[in-house]
Amino acid sequence: MVNIEIPPYWEQLNLEGLSGLLMVIGAPDTGKSTFARYLYTRLCALHERVAFIDGDIGQASLGPPTTMTLALRQGGETGFPPGGPRVRVFVGANSPRGHMLPTLIGVYKLARRAQELGATATVLDTTGLVAPEQGGPALKLAKVDLLEPSVVFAIQRGSELEPILGPLRRSARTRVVELPAASAVRPRDMLARRAHRARLFARYFANAYPLEISWARLAVFPAPCFSRYQLVAMEDRRGFALALGIVLEVDMARKTVLLLTPAHSLSEVDALRVGDVWVNPETGEDSRAGNESDRHPLGAGRLIE
Ligand SMILES: Nc1ncnc2c1ncn2[C@@H]1O[C@H](COP(=O)(O)OP(=O)(O)OP(=O)(O)O)[C@@H](O)[C@H]1O
Ligand SMILES: [Mg+2]
């Protein structure tokens, strides 16, 4: 980890005996991801099989935005990121708002996969969506109910987590460890967040090539409605994302879609999942943020089989 300030109250955390899922929550810019990485490296000294789930679909750390990524520790390595196997799910949005079910299902699939792969401790980093008017507490409490974390590390600046922590502190279903936000946190505004997402997409698609896919043979979730620059995932039969693609062209008559993707082979592809995000393949920018006309230049609006 590069130049992070480790507050004494991090060092004083007693992690002996902790196992299972360790969930980190907090509002935006509270240092969740930095703490989650620190927690992961501390756990590497205590467990052989440690996993990290990047559950932030907006400011992702282990994959492109719109996805969540599970990474497992390889051998005796001690640093972050984990060098072992990676498993990914596609949510298809930059925020859980309006996509709560795919977010919840996705994180559950990754937590279950971590267990299947033998992880005895898994750190889960989450999005900063905690505002009650946006459904933040409902989502966080649903995650606690479903994932049964042994500990929730709650990083709070003021009282913004109270709607979540109020009930959790009184419940025996998990343990809450409360931490203040580290003073070294550098906040990022909307523009910086958008630029960060664009960089992550640009990096992901840096070695991508056009690949034609016939959807006549594949499931398409939720339906084969594609428009230019729309983000699509290729999924395996368990619903894990093999790769993402950006729609370049659609041929309704032949039922084919041309995707810009780093994937080379379609051998394990079971389904396509169409996202709610449009990405400019040249800049990696969310094309809704820039040119609105980018979204439907294929002229057909909703392109349906
Ligand atoms: N303990 C620390 N020491 C040094 N820098 C830190 C520390 N904590 C956070 N930062 C810096 O502050 C910025 C935001 O931190 P971080 O990404 O961990 O916050 P976050 O709560 O995960 O943000 P987001 O809401 O975007 O997910 C980063 O640039 C990070 O390097
Ligand atoms: Mg973060």
Coordinates of C-alpha atoms and ligand atoms in Angstrom, one line a residue:
M1 CA 0.0 0.0 0.0
V2 CA 1.4 3.4 -0.9
N3 CA 1.8 6.1 1.7
I4 CA -1.2 5.5 3.8
E5 CA -1.5 6.9 7.3
I6 CA -2.3 4.2 9.8
P7 CA -4.2 5.8 12.7
P8 CA -3.4 4.2 16.1
Y9 CA -7.1 3.0 16.4
W10 CA -6.5 0.9 13.3
E11 CA -3.4 -0.7 14.8
Q12 CA -5.2 -1.3 18.1
L13 CA -7.9 -3.4 16.5
N14 CA -7.7 -7.0 17.7
L15 CA -8.4 -9.2 14.8
E16 CA -7.5 -12.5 16.3
G17 CA -10.2 -15.0 16.0
L18 CA -12.2 -13.0 13.4
S19 CA -13.4 -15.0 10.5
G20 CA -16.2 -15.1 7.9
L21 CA -17.4 -12.0 6.2
L22 CA -16.0 -8.6 7.4
M23 CA -18.1 -5.8 6.0
V24 CA -16.9 -2.2 5.7
I25 CA -19.5 0.6 5.5
G26 CA -19.4 4.4 5.4
A27 CA -20.5 7.4 3.5
P28 CA -18.5 8.6 0.4
D29 CA -15.0 9.8 1.2
T30 CA -14.6 8.3 4.6
G31 CA -11.7 6.1 3.8
K32 CA -13.6 2.8 3.4
S33 CA -11.5 1.3 0.7
T34 CA -8.2 2.3 2.3
F35 CA -9.3 0.7 5.5
A36 CA -10.7 -2.4 3.8
R37 CA -7.3 -2.9 2.1
Y38 CA -5.5 -2.4 5.4
L39 CA -7.9 -5.0 7.0
Y40 CA -7.2 -7.5 4.2
T41 CA -3.4 -7.2 4.7
R42 CA -3.8 -7.6 8.5
L43 CA -5.9 -10.7 8.0
C44 CA -3.2 -12.2 5.7
A45 CA -1.1 -12.7 8.9
L46 CA -3.9 -14.6 10.5
H47 CA -5.5 -16.7 7.8
E48 CA -4.2 -18.7 4.9
R49 CA -7.1 -18.2 2.6
V50 CA -8.2 -14.6 2.6
A51 CA -10.5 -12.9 0.0
F52 CA -11.4 -9.4 -0.8
I53 CA -14.6 -8.3 -2.5
D54 CA -14.7 -4.9 -4.2
G55 CA -18.4 -4.3 -3.8
D56 CA -18.3 -0.7 -5.0
I57 CA -19.8 -0.5 -8.5
G58 CA -19.1 3.2 -8.9
Q59 CA -15.5 3.9 -7.6
A60 CA -14.4 0.3 -8.2
S61 CA -10.9 -0.7 -7.1
L62 CA -10.4 -4.2 -8.6
G63 CA -12.3 -4.0 -11.9
P64 CA -14.2 -1.7 -14.2
P65 CA -17.1 0.3 -12.8
T66 CA -20.6 -1.4 -13.0
T67 CA -19.0 -4.6 -11.7
M68 CA -18.1 -6.2 -8.4
T69 CA -14.9 -8.3 -8.1
L70 CA -13.8 -11.0 -5.8
A71 CA -10.1 -11.6 -5.5
L72 CA -8.4 -14.4 -3.5
R73 CA -5.0 -14.4 -1.9
Q74 CA -2.3 -16.4 -3.7
G75 CA 0.1 -18.5 -1.7
G76 CA 1.8 -16.6 1.1
E77 CA 1.6 -13.1 -0.4
T78 CA 0.9 -10.3 2.0
G79 CA 0.2 -7.3 -0.1
F80 CA -2.8 -5.8 -1.9
P81 CA -4.3 -6.5 -4.4
P82 CA -4.6 -10.3 -4.0
G83 CA -2.9 -12.1 -6.8
G84 CA -5.1 -15.2 -6.8
P85 CA -8.3 -16.1 -8.8
R86 CA -10.8 -13.4 -9.6
V87 CA -14.5 -13.7 -10.0
R88 CA -16.7 -10.9 -11.3
V89 CA -20.4 -10.0 -11.4
F90 CA -22.0 -7.3 -13.6
V91 CA -24.5 -5.0 -12.1
G92 CA -24.8 -2.8 -15.1
A93 CA -25.0 0.5 -13.2
N94 CA -22.6 3.0 -11.6
S95 CA -24.7 3.2 -8.4
P96 CA -27.0 0.8 -6.6
R97 CA -29.8 3.4 -6.9
G98 CA -32.5 1.8 -9.1
H99 CA -30.4 -1.4 -9.1
M100 CA -30.7 -2.7 -5.6
L101 CA -31.6 -6.2 -6.5
P102 CA -28.7 -6.9 -8.9
T103 CA -26.4 -5.3 -6.3
L104 CA -27.7 -7.5 -3.5
I105 CA -27.7 -10.6 -5.7
G106 CA -24.2 -9.9 -7.0
V107 CA -22.6 -9.4 -3.7
Y108 CA -24.3 -12.5 -2.4
K109 CA -23.0 -14.6 -5.3
L110 CA -19.4 -13.4 -4.7
A111 CA -19.5 -14.0 -0.9
R112 CA -20.8 -17.5 -1.6
R113 CA -18.1 -18.1 -4.2
A114 CA -15.4 -16.9 -1.7
Q115 CA -16.6 -19.5 0.7
E116 CA -16.6 -22.2 -2.0
L117 CA -13.1 -21.3 -2.9
G118 CA -12.0 -21.9 0.7
A119 CA -11.7 -18.3 2.0
T120 CA -11.9 -18.3 5.8
A121 CA -11.9 -14.5 6.0
T122 CA -13.4 -12.2 3.4
V123 CA -13.3 -8.4 3.5
L124 CA -16.2 -6.7 1.7
D125 CA -15.8 -3.0 0.7
T126 CA -19.1 -1.3 -0.2
T127 CA -20.4 1.8 -2.0
G128 CA -20.9 5.0 0.0
L129 CA -24.7 4.9 -0.5
V130 CA -26.0 5.5 3.0
A131 CA -28.5 8.3 2.6
P132 CA -32.0 7.3 3.8
E133 CA -33.7 9.2 1.0
Q134 CA -31.8 7.1 -1.5
G135 CA -32.5 3.8 0.2
G136 CA -29.0 3.4 1.6
P137 CA -30.0 2.0 5.0
A138 CA -32.4 -0.5 3.4
L139 CA -29.6 -1.8 1.1
K140 CA -27.0 -2.0 3.9
L141 CA -29.4 -3.7 6.3
A142 CA -30.5 -6.2 3.6
K143 CA -26.9 -7.0 3.0
V144 CA -26.3 -7.7 6.7
D145 CA -29.4 -9.9 6.8
L146 CA -28.4 -11.9 3.7
L147 CA -24.6 -12.1 4.1
E148 CA -24.5 -12.5 7.9
P149 CA -21.2 -10.7 8.4
S150 CA -19.4 -11.5 11.6
V151 CA -18.4 -7.9 11.9
V152 CA -19.5 -4.6 10.4
F153 CA -16.8 -2.0 10.5
A154 CA -18.6 1.3 10.4
I155 CA -16.6 4.4 9.5
Q156 CA -18.6 7.5 10.5
R157 CA -17.8 11.2 10.3
G158 CA -20.8 12.6 12.1
S159 CA -24.1 10.7 12.6
E160 CA -24.8 9.8 9.0
L161 CA -24.7 6.0 9.7
E162 CA -27.2 6.2 12.6
P163 CA -30.2 4.9 10.6
I164 CA -28.1 1.7 9.9
L165 CA -26.2 1.4 13.2
G166 CA -29.3 2.1 15.4
P167 CA -30.8 -1.3 14.9
L168 CA -27.6 -3.1 14.3
R169 CA -26.0 -2.1 17.7
R170 CA -29.0 -3.8 19.5
S171 CA -29.0 -6.9 17.4
A172 CA -26.9 -10.1 18.1
R173 CA -26.8 -10.9 14.4
T174 CA -23.6 -9.1 13.8
R175 CA -20.9 -7.2 15.8
V176 CA -20.5 -3.5 15.0
V177 CA -17.0 -1.9 15.3
E178 CA -17.2 1.9 15.0
L179 CA -14.3 3.9 13.6
P180 CA -13.9 7.6 12.9
A181 CA -13.0 8.7 9.4
A182 CA -9.2 9.0 9.0
S183 CA -8.0 12.6 8.9
A184 CA -5.9 11.8 5.8
V185 CA -8.9 11.1 3.5
R186 CA -8.8 13.2 0.4
P187 CA -12.4 13.8 -0.8
R188 CA -13.3 13.5 -4.5
D189 CA -16.0 15.6 -6.2
M190 CA -18.4 14.4 -8.9
L191 CA -16.1 15.4 -11.7
A192 CA -13.1 13.5 -10.2
R193 CA -15.4 10.5 -9.6
R194 CA -16.6 10.6 -13.2
A195 CA -13.0 11.0 -14.5
H196 CA -11.9 8.1 -12.3
R197 CA -14.6 5.9 -13.8
A198 CA -13.6 6.9 -17.3
R199 CA -9.9 6.0 -16.6
L200 CA -11.0 2.6 -15.3
F201 CA -13.1 1.9 -18.4
A202 CA -10.4 3.1 -20.7
R203 CA -7.9 0.8 -19.0
Y204 CA -10.3 -2.2 -19.2
F205 CA -11.0 -1.6 -22.9
A206 CA -7.3 -0.7 -23.8
N207 CA -6.8 -4.1 -25.5
A208 CA -10.3 -4.7 -26.8
Y209 CA -11.2 -5.7 -30.3
P210 CA -14.6 -6.0 -32.1
L211 CA -16.2 -9.4 -31.6
E212 CA -19.4 -10.5 -33.4
I213 CA -21.9 -12.4 -31.3
S214 CA -25.0 -14.1 -32.4
W215 CA -27.7 -13.8 -29.8
A216 CA -29.9 -16.3 -31.5
R217 CA -28.1 -19.0 -29.5
L218 CA -27.8 -17.2 -26.2
A219 CA -30.0 -16.0 -23.4
V220 CA -30.2 -12.2 -23.2
F221 CA -31.1 -10.6 -19.9
P222 CA -33.4 -8.8 -19.5
A223 CA -34.1 -8.7 -23.3
P224 CA -32.2 -8.2 -26.6
C225 CA -32.6 -4.4 -26.7
F226 CA -29.2 -2.9 -27.6
S227 CA -28.2 0.6 -28.5
R228 CA -24.8 2.0 -29.5
Y229 CA -22.2 2.2 -26.8
Q230 CA -24.4 0.3 -24.3
L231 CA -22.4 -1.8 -21.9
V232 CA -23.1 -5.5 -22.0
A233 CA -21.6 -8.4 -20.0
M234 CA -20.9 -11.9 -21.2
E235 CA -21.9 -14.3 -18.4
D236 CA -21.1 -17.9 -17.7
R237 CA -23.8 -20.4 -16.7
R238 CA -23.6 -19.4 -13.0
G239 CA -24.1 -15.7 -13.9
F240 CA -20.5 -14.6 -13.3
A241 CA -19.2 -12.0 -15.8
L242 CA -16.5 -13.4 -18.2
A243 CA -16.0 -10.0 -19.9
L244 CA -17.7 -6.7 -20.7
G245 CA -18.3 -5.3 -24.1
I246 CA -19.5 -2.0 -25.6
V247 CA -22.1 -2.3 -28.4
L248 CA -20.7 -1.0 -31.7
E249 CA -23.3 -2.3 -34.1
V250 CA -26.5 -4.3 -34.1
D251 CA -27.9 -6.4 -36.9
M252 CA -31.6 -7.2 -36.1
A253 CA -32.1 -9.4 -39.1
R254 CA -29.1 -11.7 -38.4
K255 CA -29.6 -11.3 -34.6
T256 CA -26.0 -10.3 -34.1
V257 CA -24.3 -7.7 -32.1
L258 CA -20.8 -6.4 -32.6
L259 CA -19.1 -5.8 -29.2
L260 CA -15.8 -4.1 -28.4
T261 CA -14.4 -6.4 -25.8
P262 CA -11.1 -7.8 -24.4
A263 CA -12.7 -11.3 -24.6
H264 CA -11.1 -13.6 -27.2
S265 CA -13.4 -16.6 -27.0
L266 CA -17.1 -17.2 -26.6
S267 CA -16.7 -20.8 -25.5
E268 CA -18.1 -20.4 -21.9
V269 CA -20.6 -17.7 -22.7
D270 CA -24.1 -18.7 -21.6
A271 CA -25.8 -15.3 -21.7
L272 CA -25.5 -11.6 -22.4
R273 CA -26.6 -9.1 -19.8
V274 CA -27.5 -5.7 -21.0
G275 CA -26.5 -2.8 -18.7
D276 CA -27.9 0.6 -18.0
V277 CA -24.7 2.4 -18.8
W278 CA -23.3 3.7 -22.1
V279 CA -19.6 4.1 -22.5
N280 CA -17.7 6.0 -25.1
P281 CA -15.2 3.5 -26.4
E282 CA -12.6 6.2 -27.2
T283 CA -12.6 8.1 -23.9
G284 CA -14.1 5.6 -21.5
E285 CA -16.6 8.3 -20.4
D286 CA -20.2 7.7 -19.6
S287 CA -21.7 8.8 -22.8
R288 CA -24.9 10.0 -21.2
A289 CA -22.8 12.5 -19.3
G290 CA -21.4 13.9 -22.6
N291 CA -23.3 13.6 -25.8
E292 CA -26.9 12.6 -25.3
S293 CA -27.3 11.7 -29.0
D294 CA -24.6 9.0 -28.5
R295 CA -27.2 6.8 -26.9
H296 CA -29.5 5.9 -29.8
P297 CA -27.6 6.7 -33.0
L298 CA -28.6 3.3 -34.4
G299 CA -31.8 5.1 -35.2
A300 CA -34.2 2.4 -34.1
G301 CA -34.7 3.4 -30.5
R302 CA -35.5 0.2 -28.8
L303 CA -34.1 -2.6 -31.0
I304 CA -36.2 -5.6 -30.3
E305 CA -36.0 -9.1 -31.9
Ligands
LIG1 N1 -5.5 6.5 6.1 C1 -5.2 7.1 4.9 N2 -4.0 7.6 4.7 C2 -3.7 8.2 3.5 N3 -4.6 8.5 2.5 C3 -5.9 8.1 2.7 C4 -6.3 7.4 3.9 N4 -7.6 7.1 3.9 C5 -8.0 7.6 2.7 N5 -7.0 8.2 2.0 C6 -7.1 8.8 0.7 O1 -8.3 9.5 0.6 C7 -8.9 9.1 -0.7 C8 -10.3 8.5 -0.4 O2 -10.1 7.3 0.3 P1 -10.9 6.0 0.0 O3 -10.9 5.7 -1.4 O4 -10.3 5.0 0.9 O5 -12.3 6.4 0.5 P2 -13.7 5.8 0.3 O6 -14.6 6.0 1.4 O7 -13.5 4.3 -0.1 O8 -14.2 6.6 -1.0 P3 -15.4 6.3 -2.0 O9 -16.6 6.9 -1.3 O10 -15.0 6.9 -3.2 O11 -15.5 4.8 -2.1 C9 -8.0 8.3 -1.4 O12 -7.2 9.1 -2.3 C10 -7.1 7.7 -0.4 O13 -5.8 7.4 -0.8
MG2 MG -14.2 3.2 -1.8

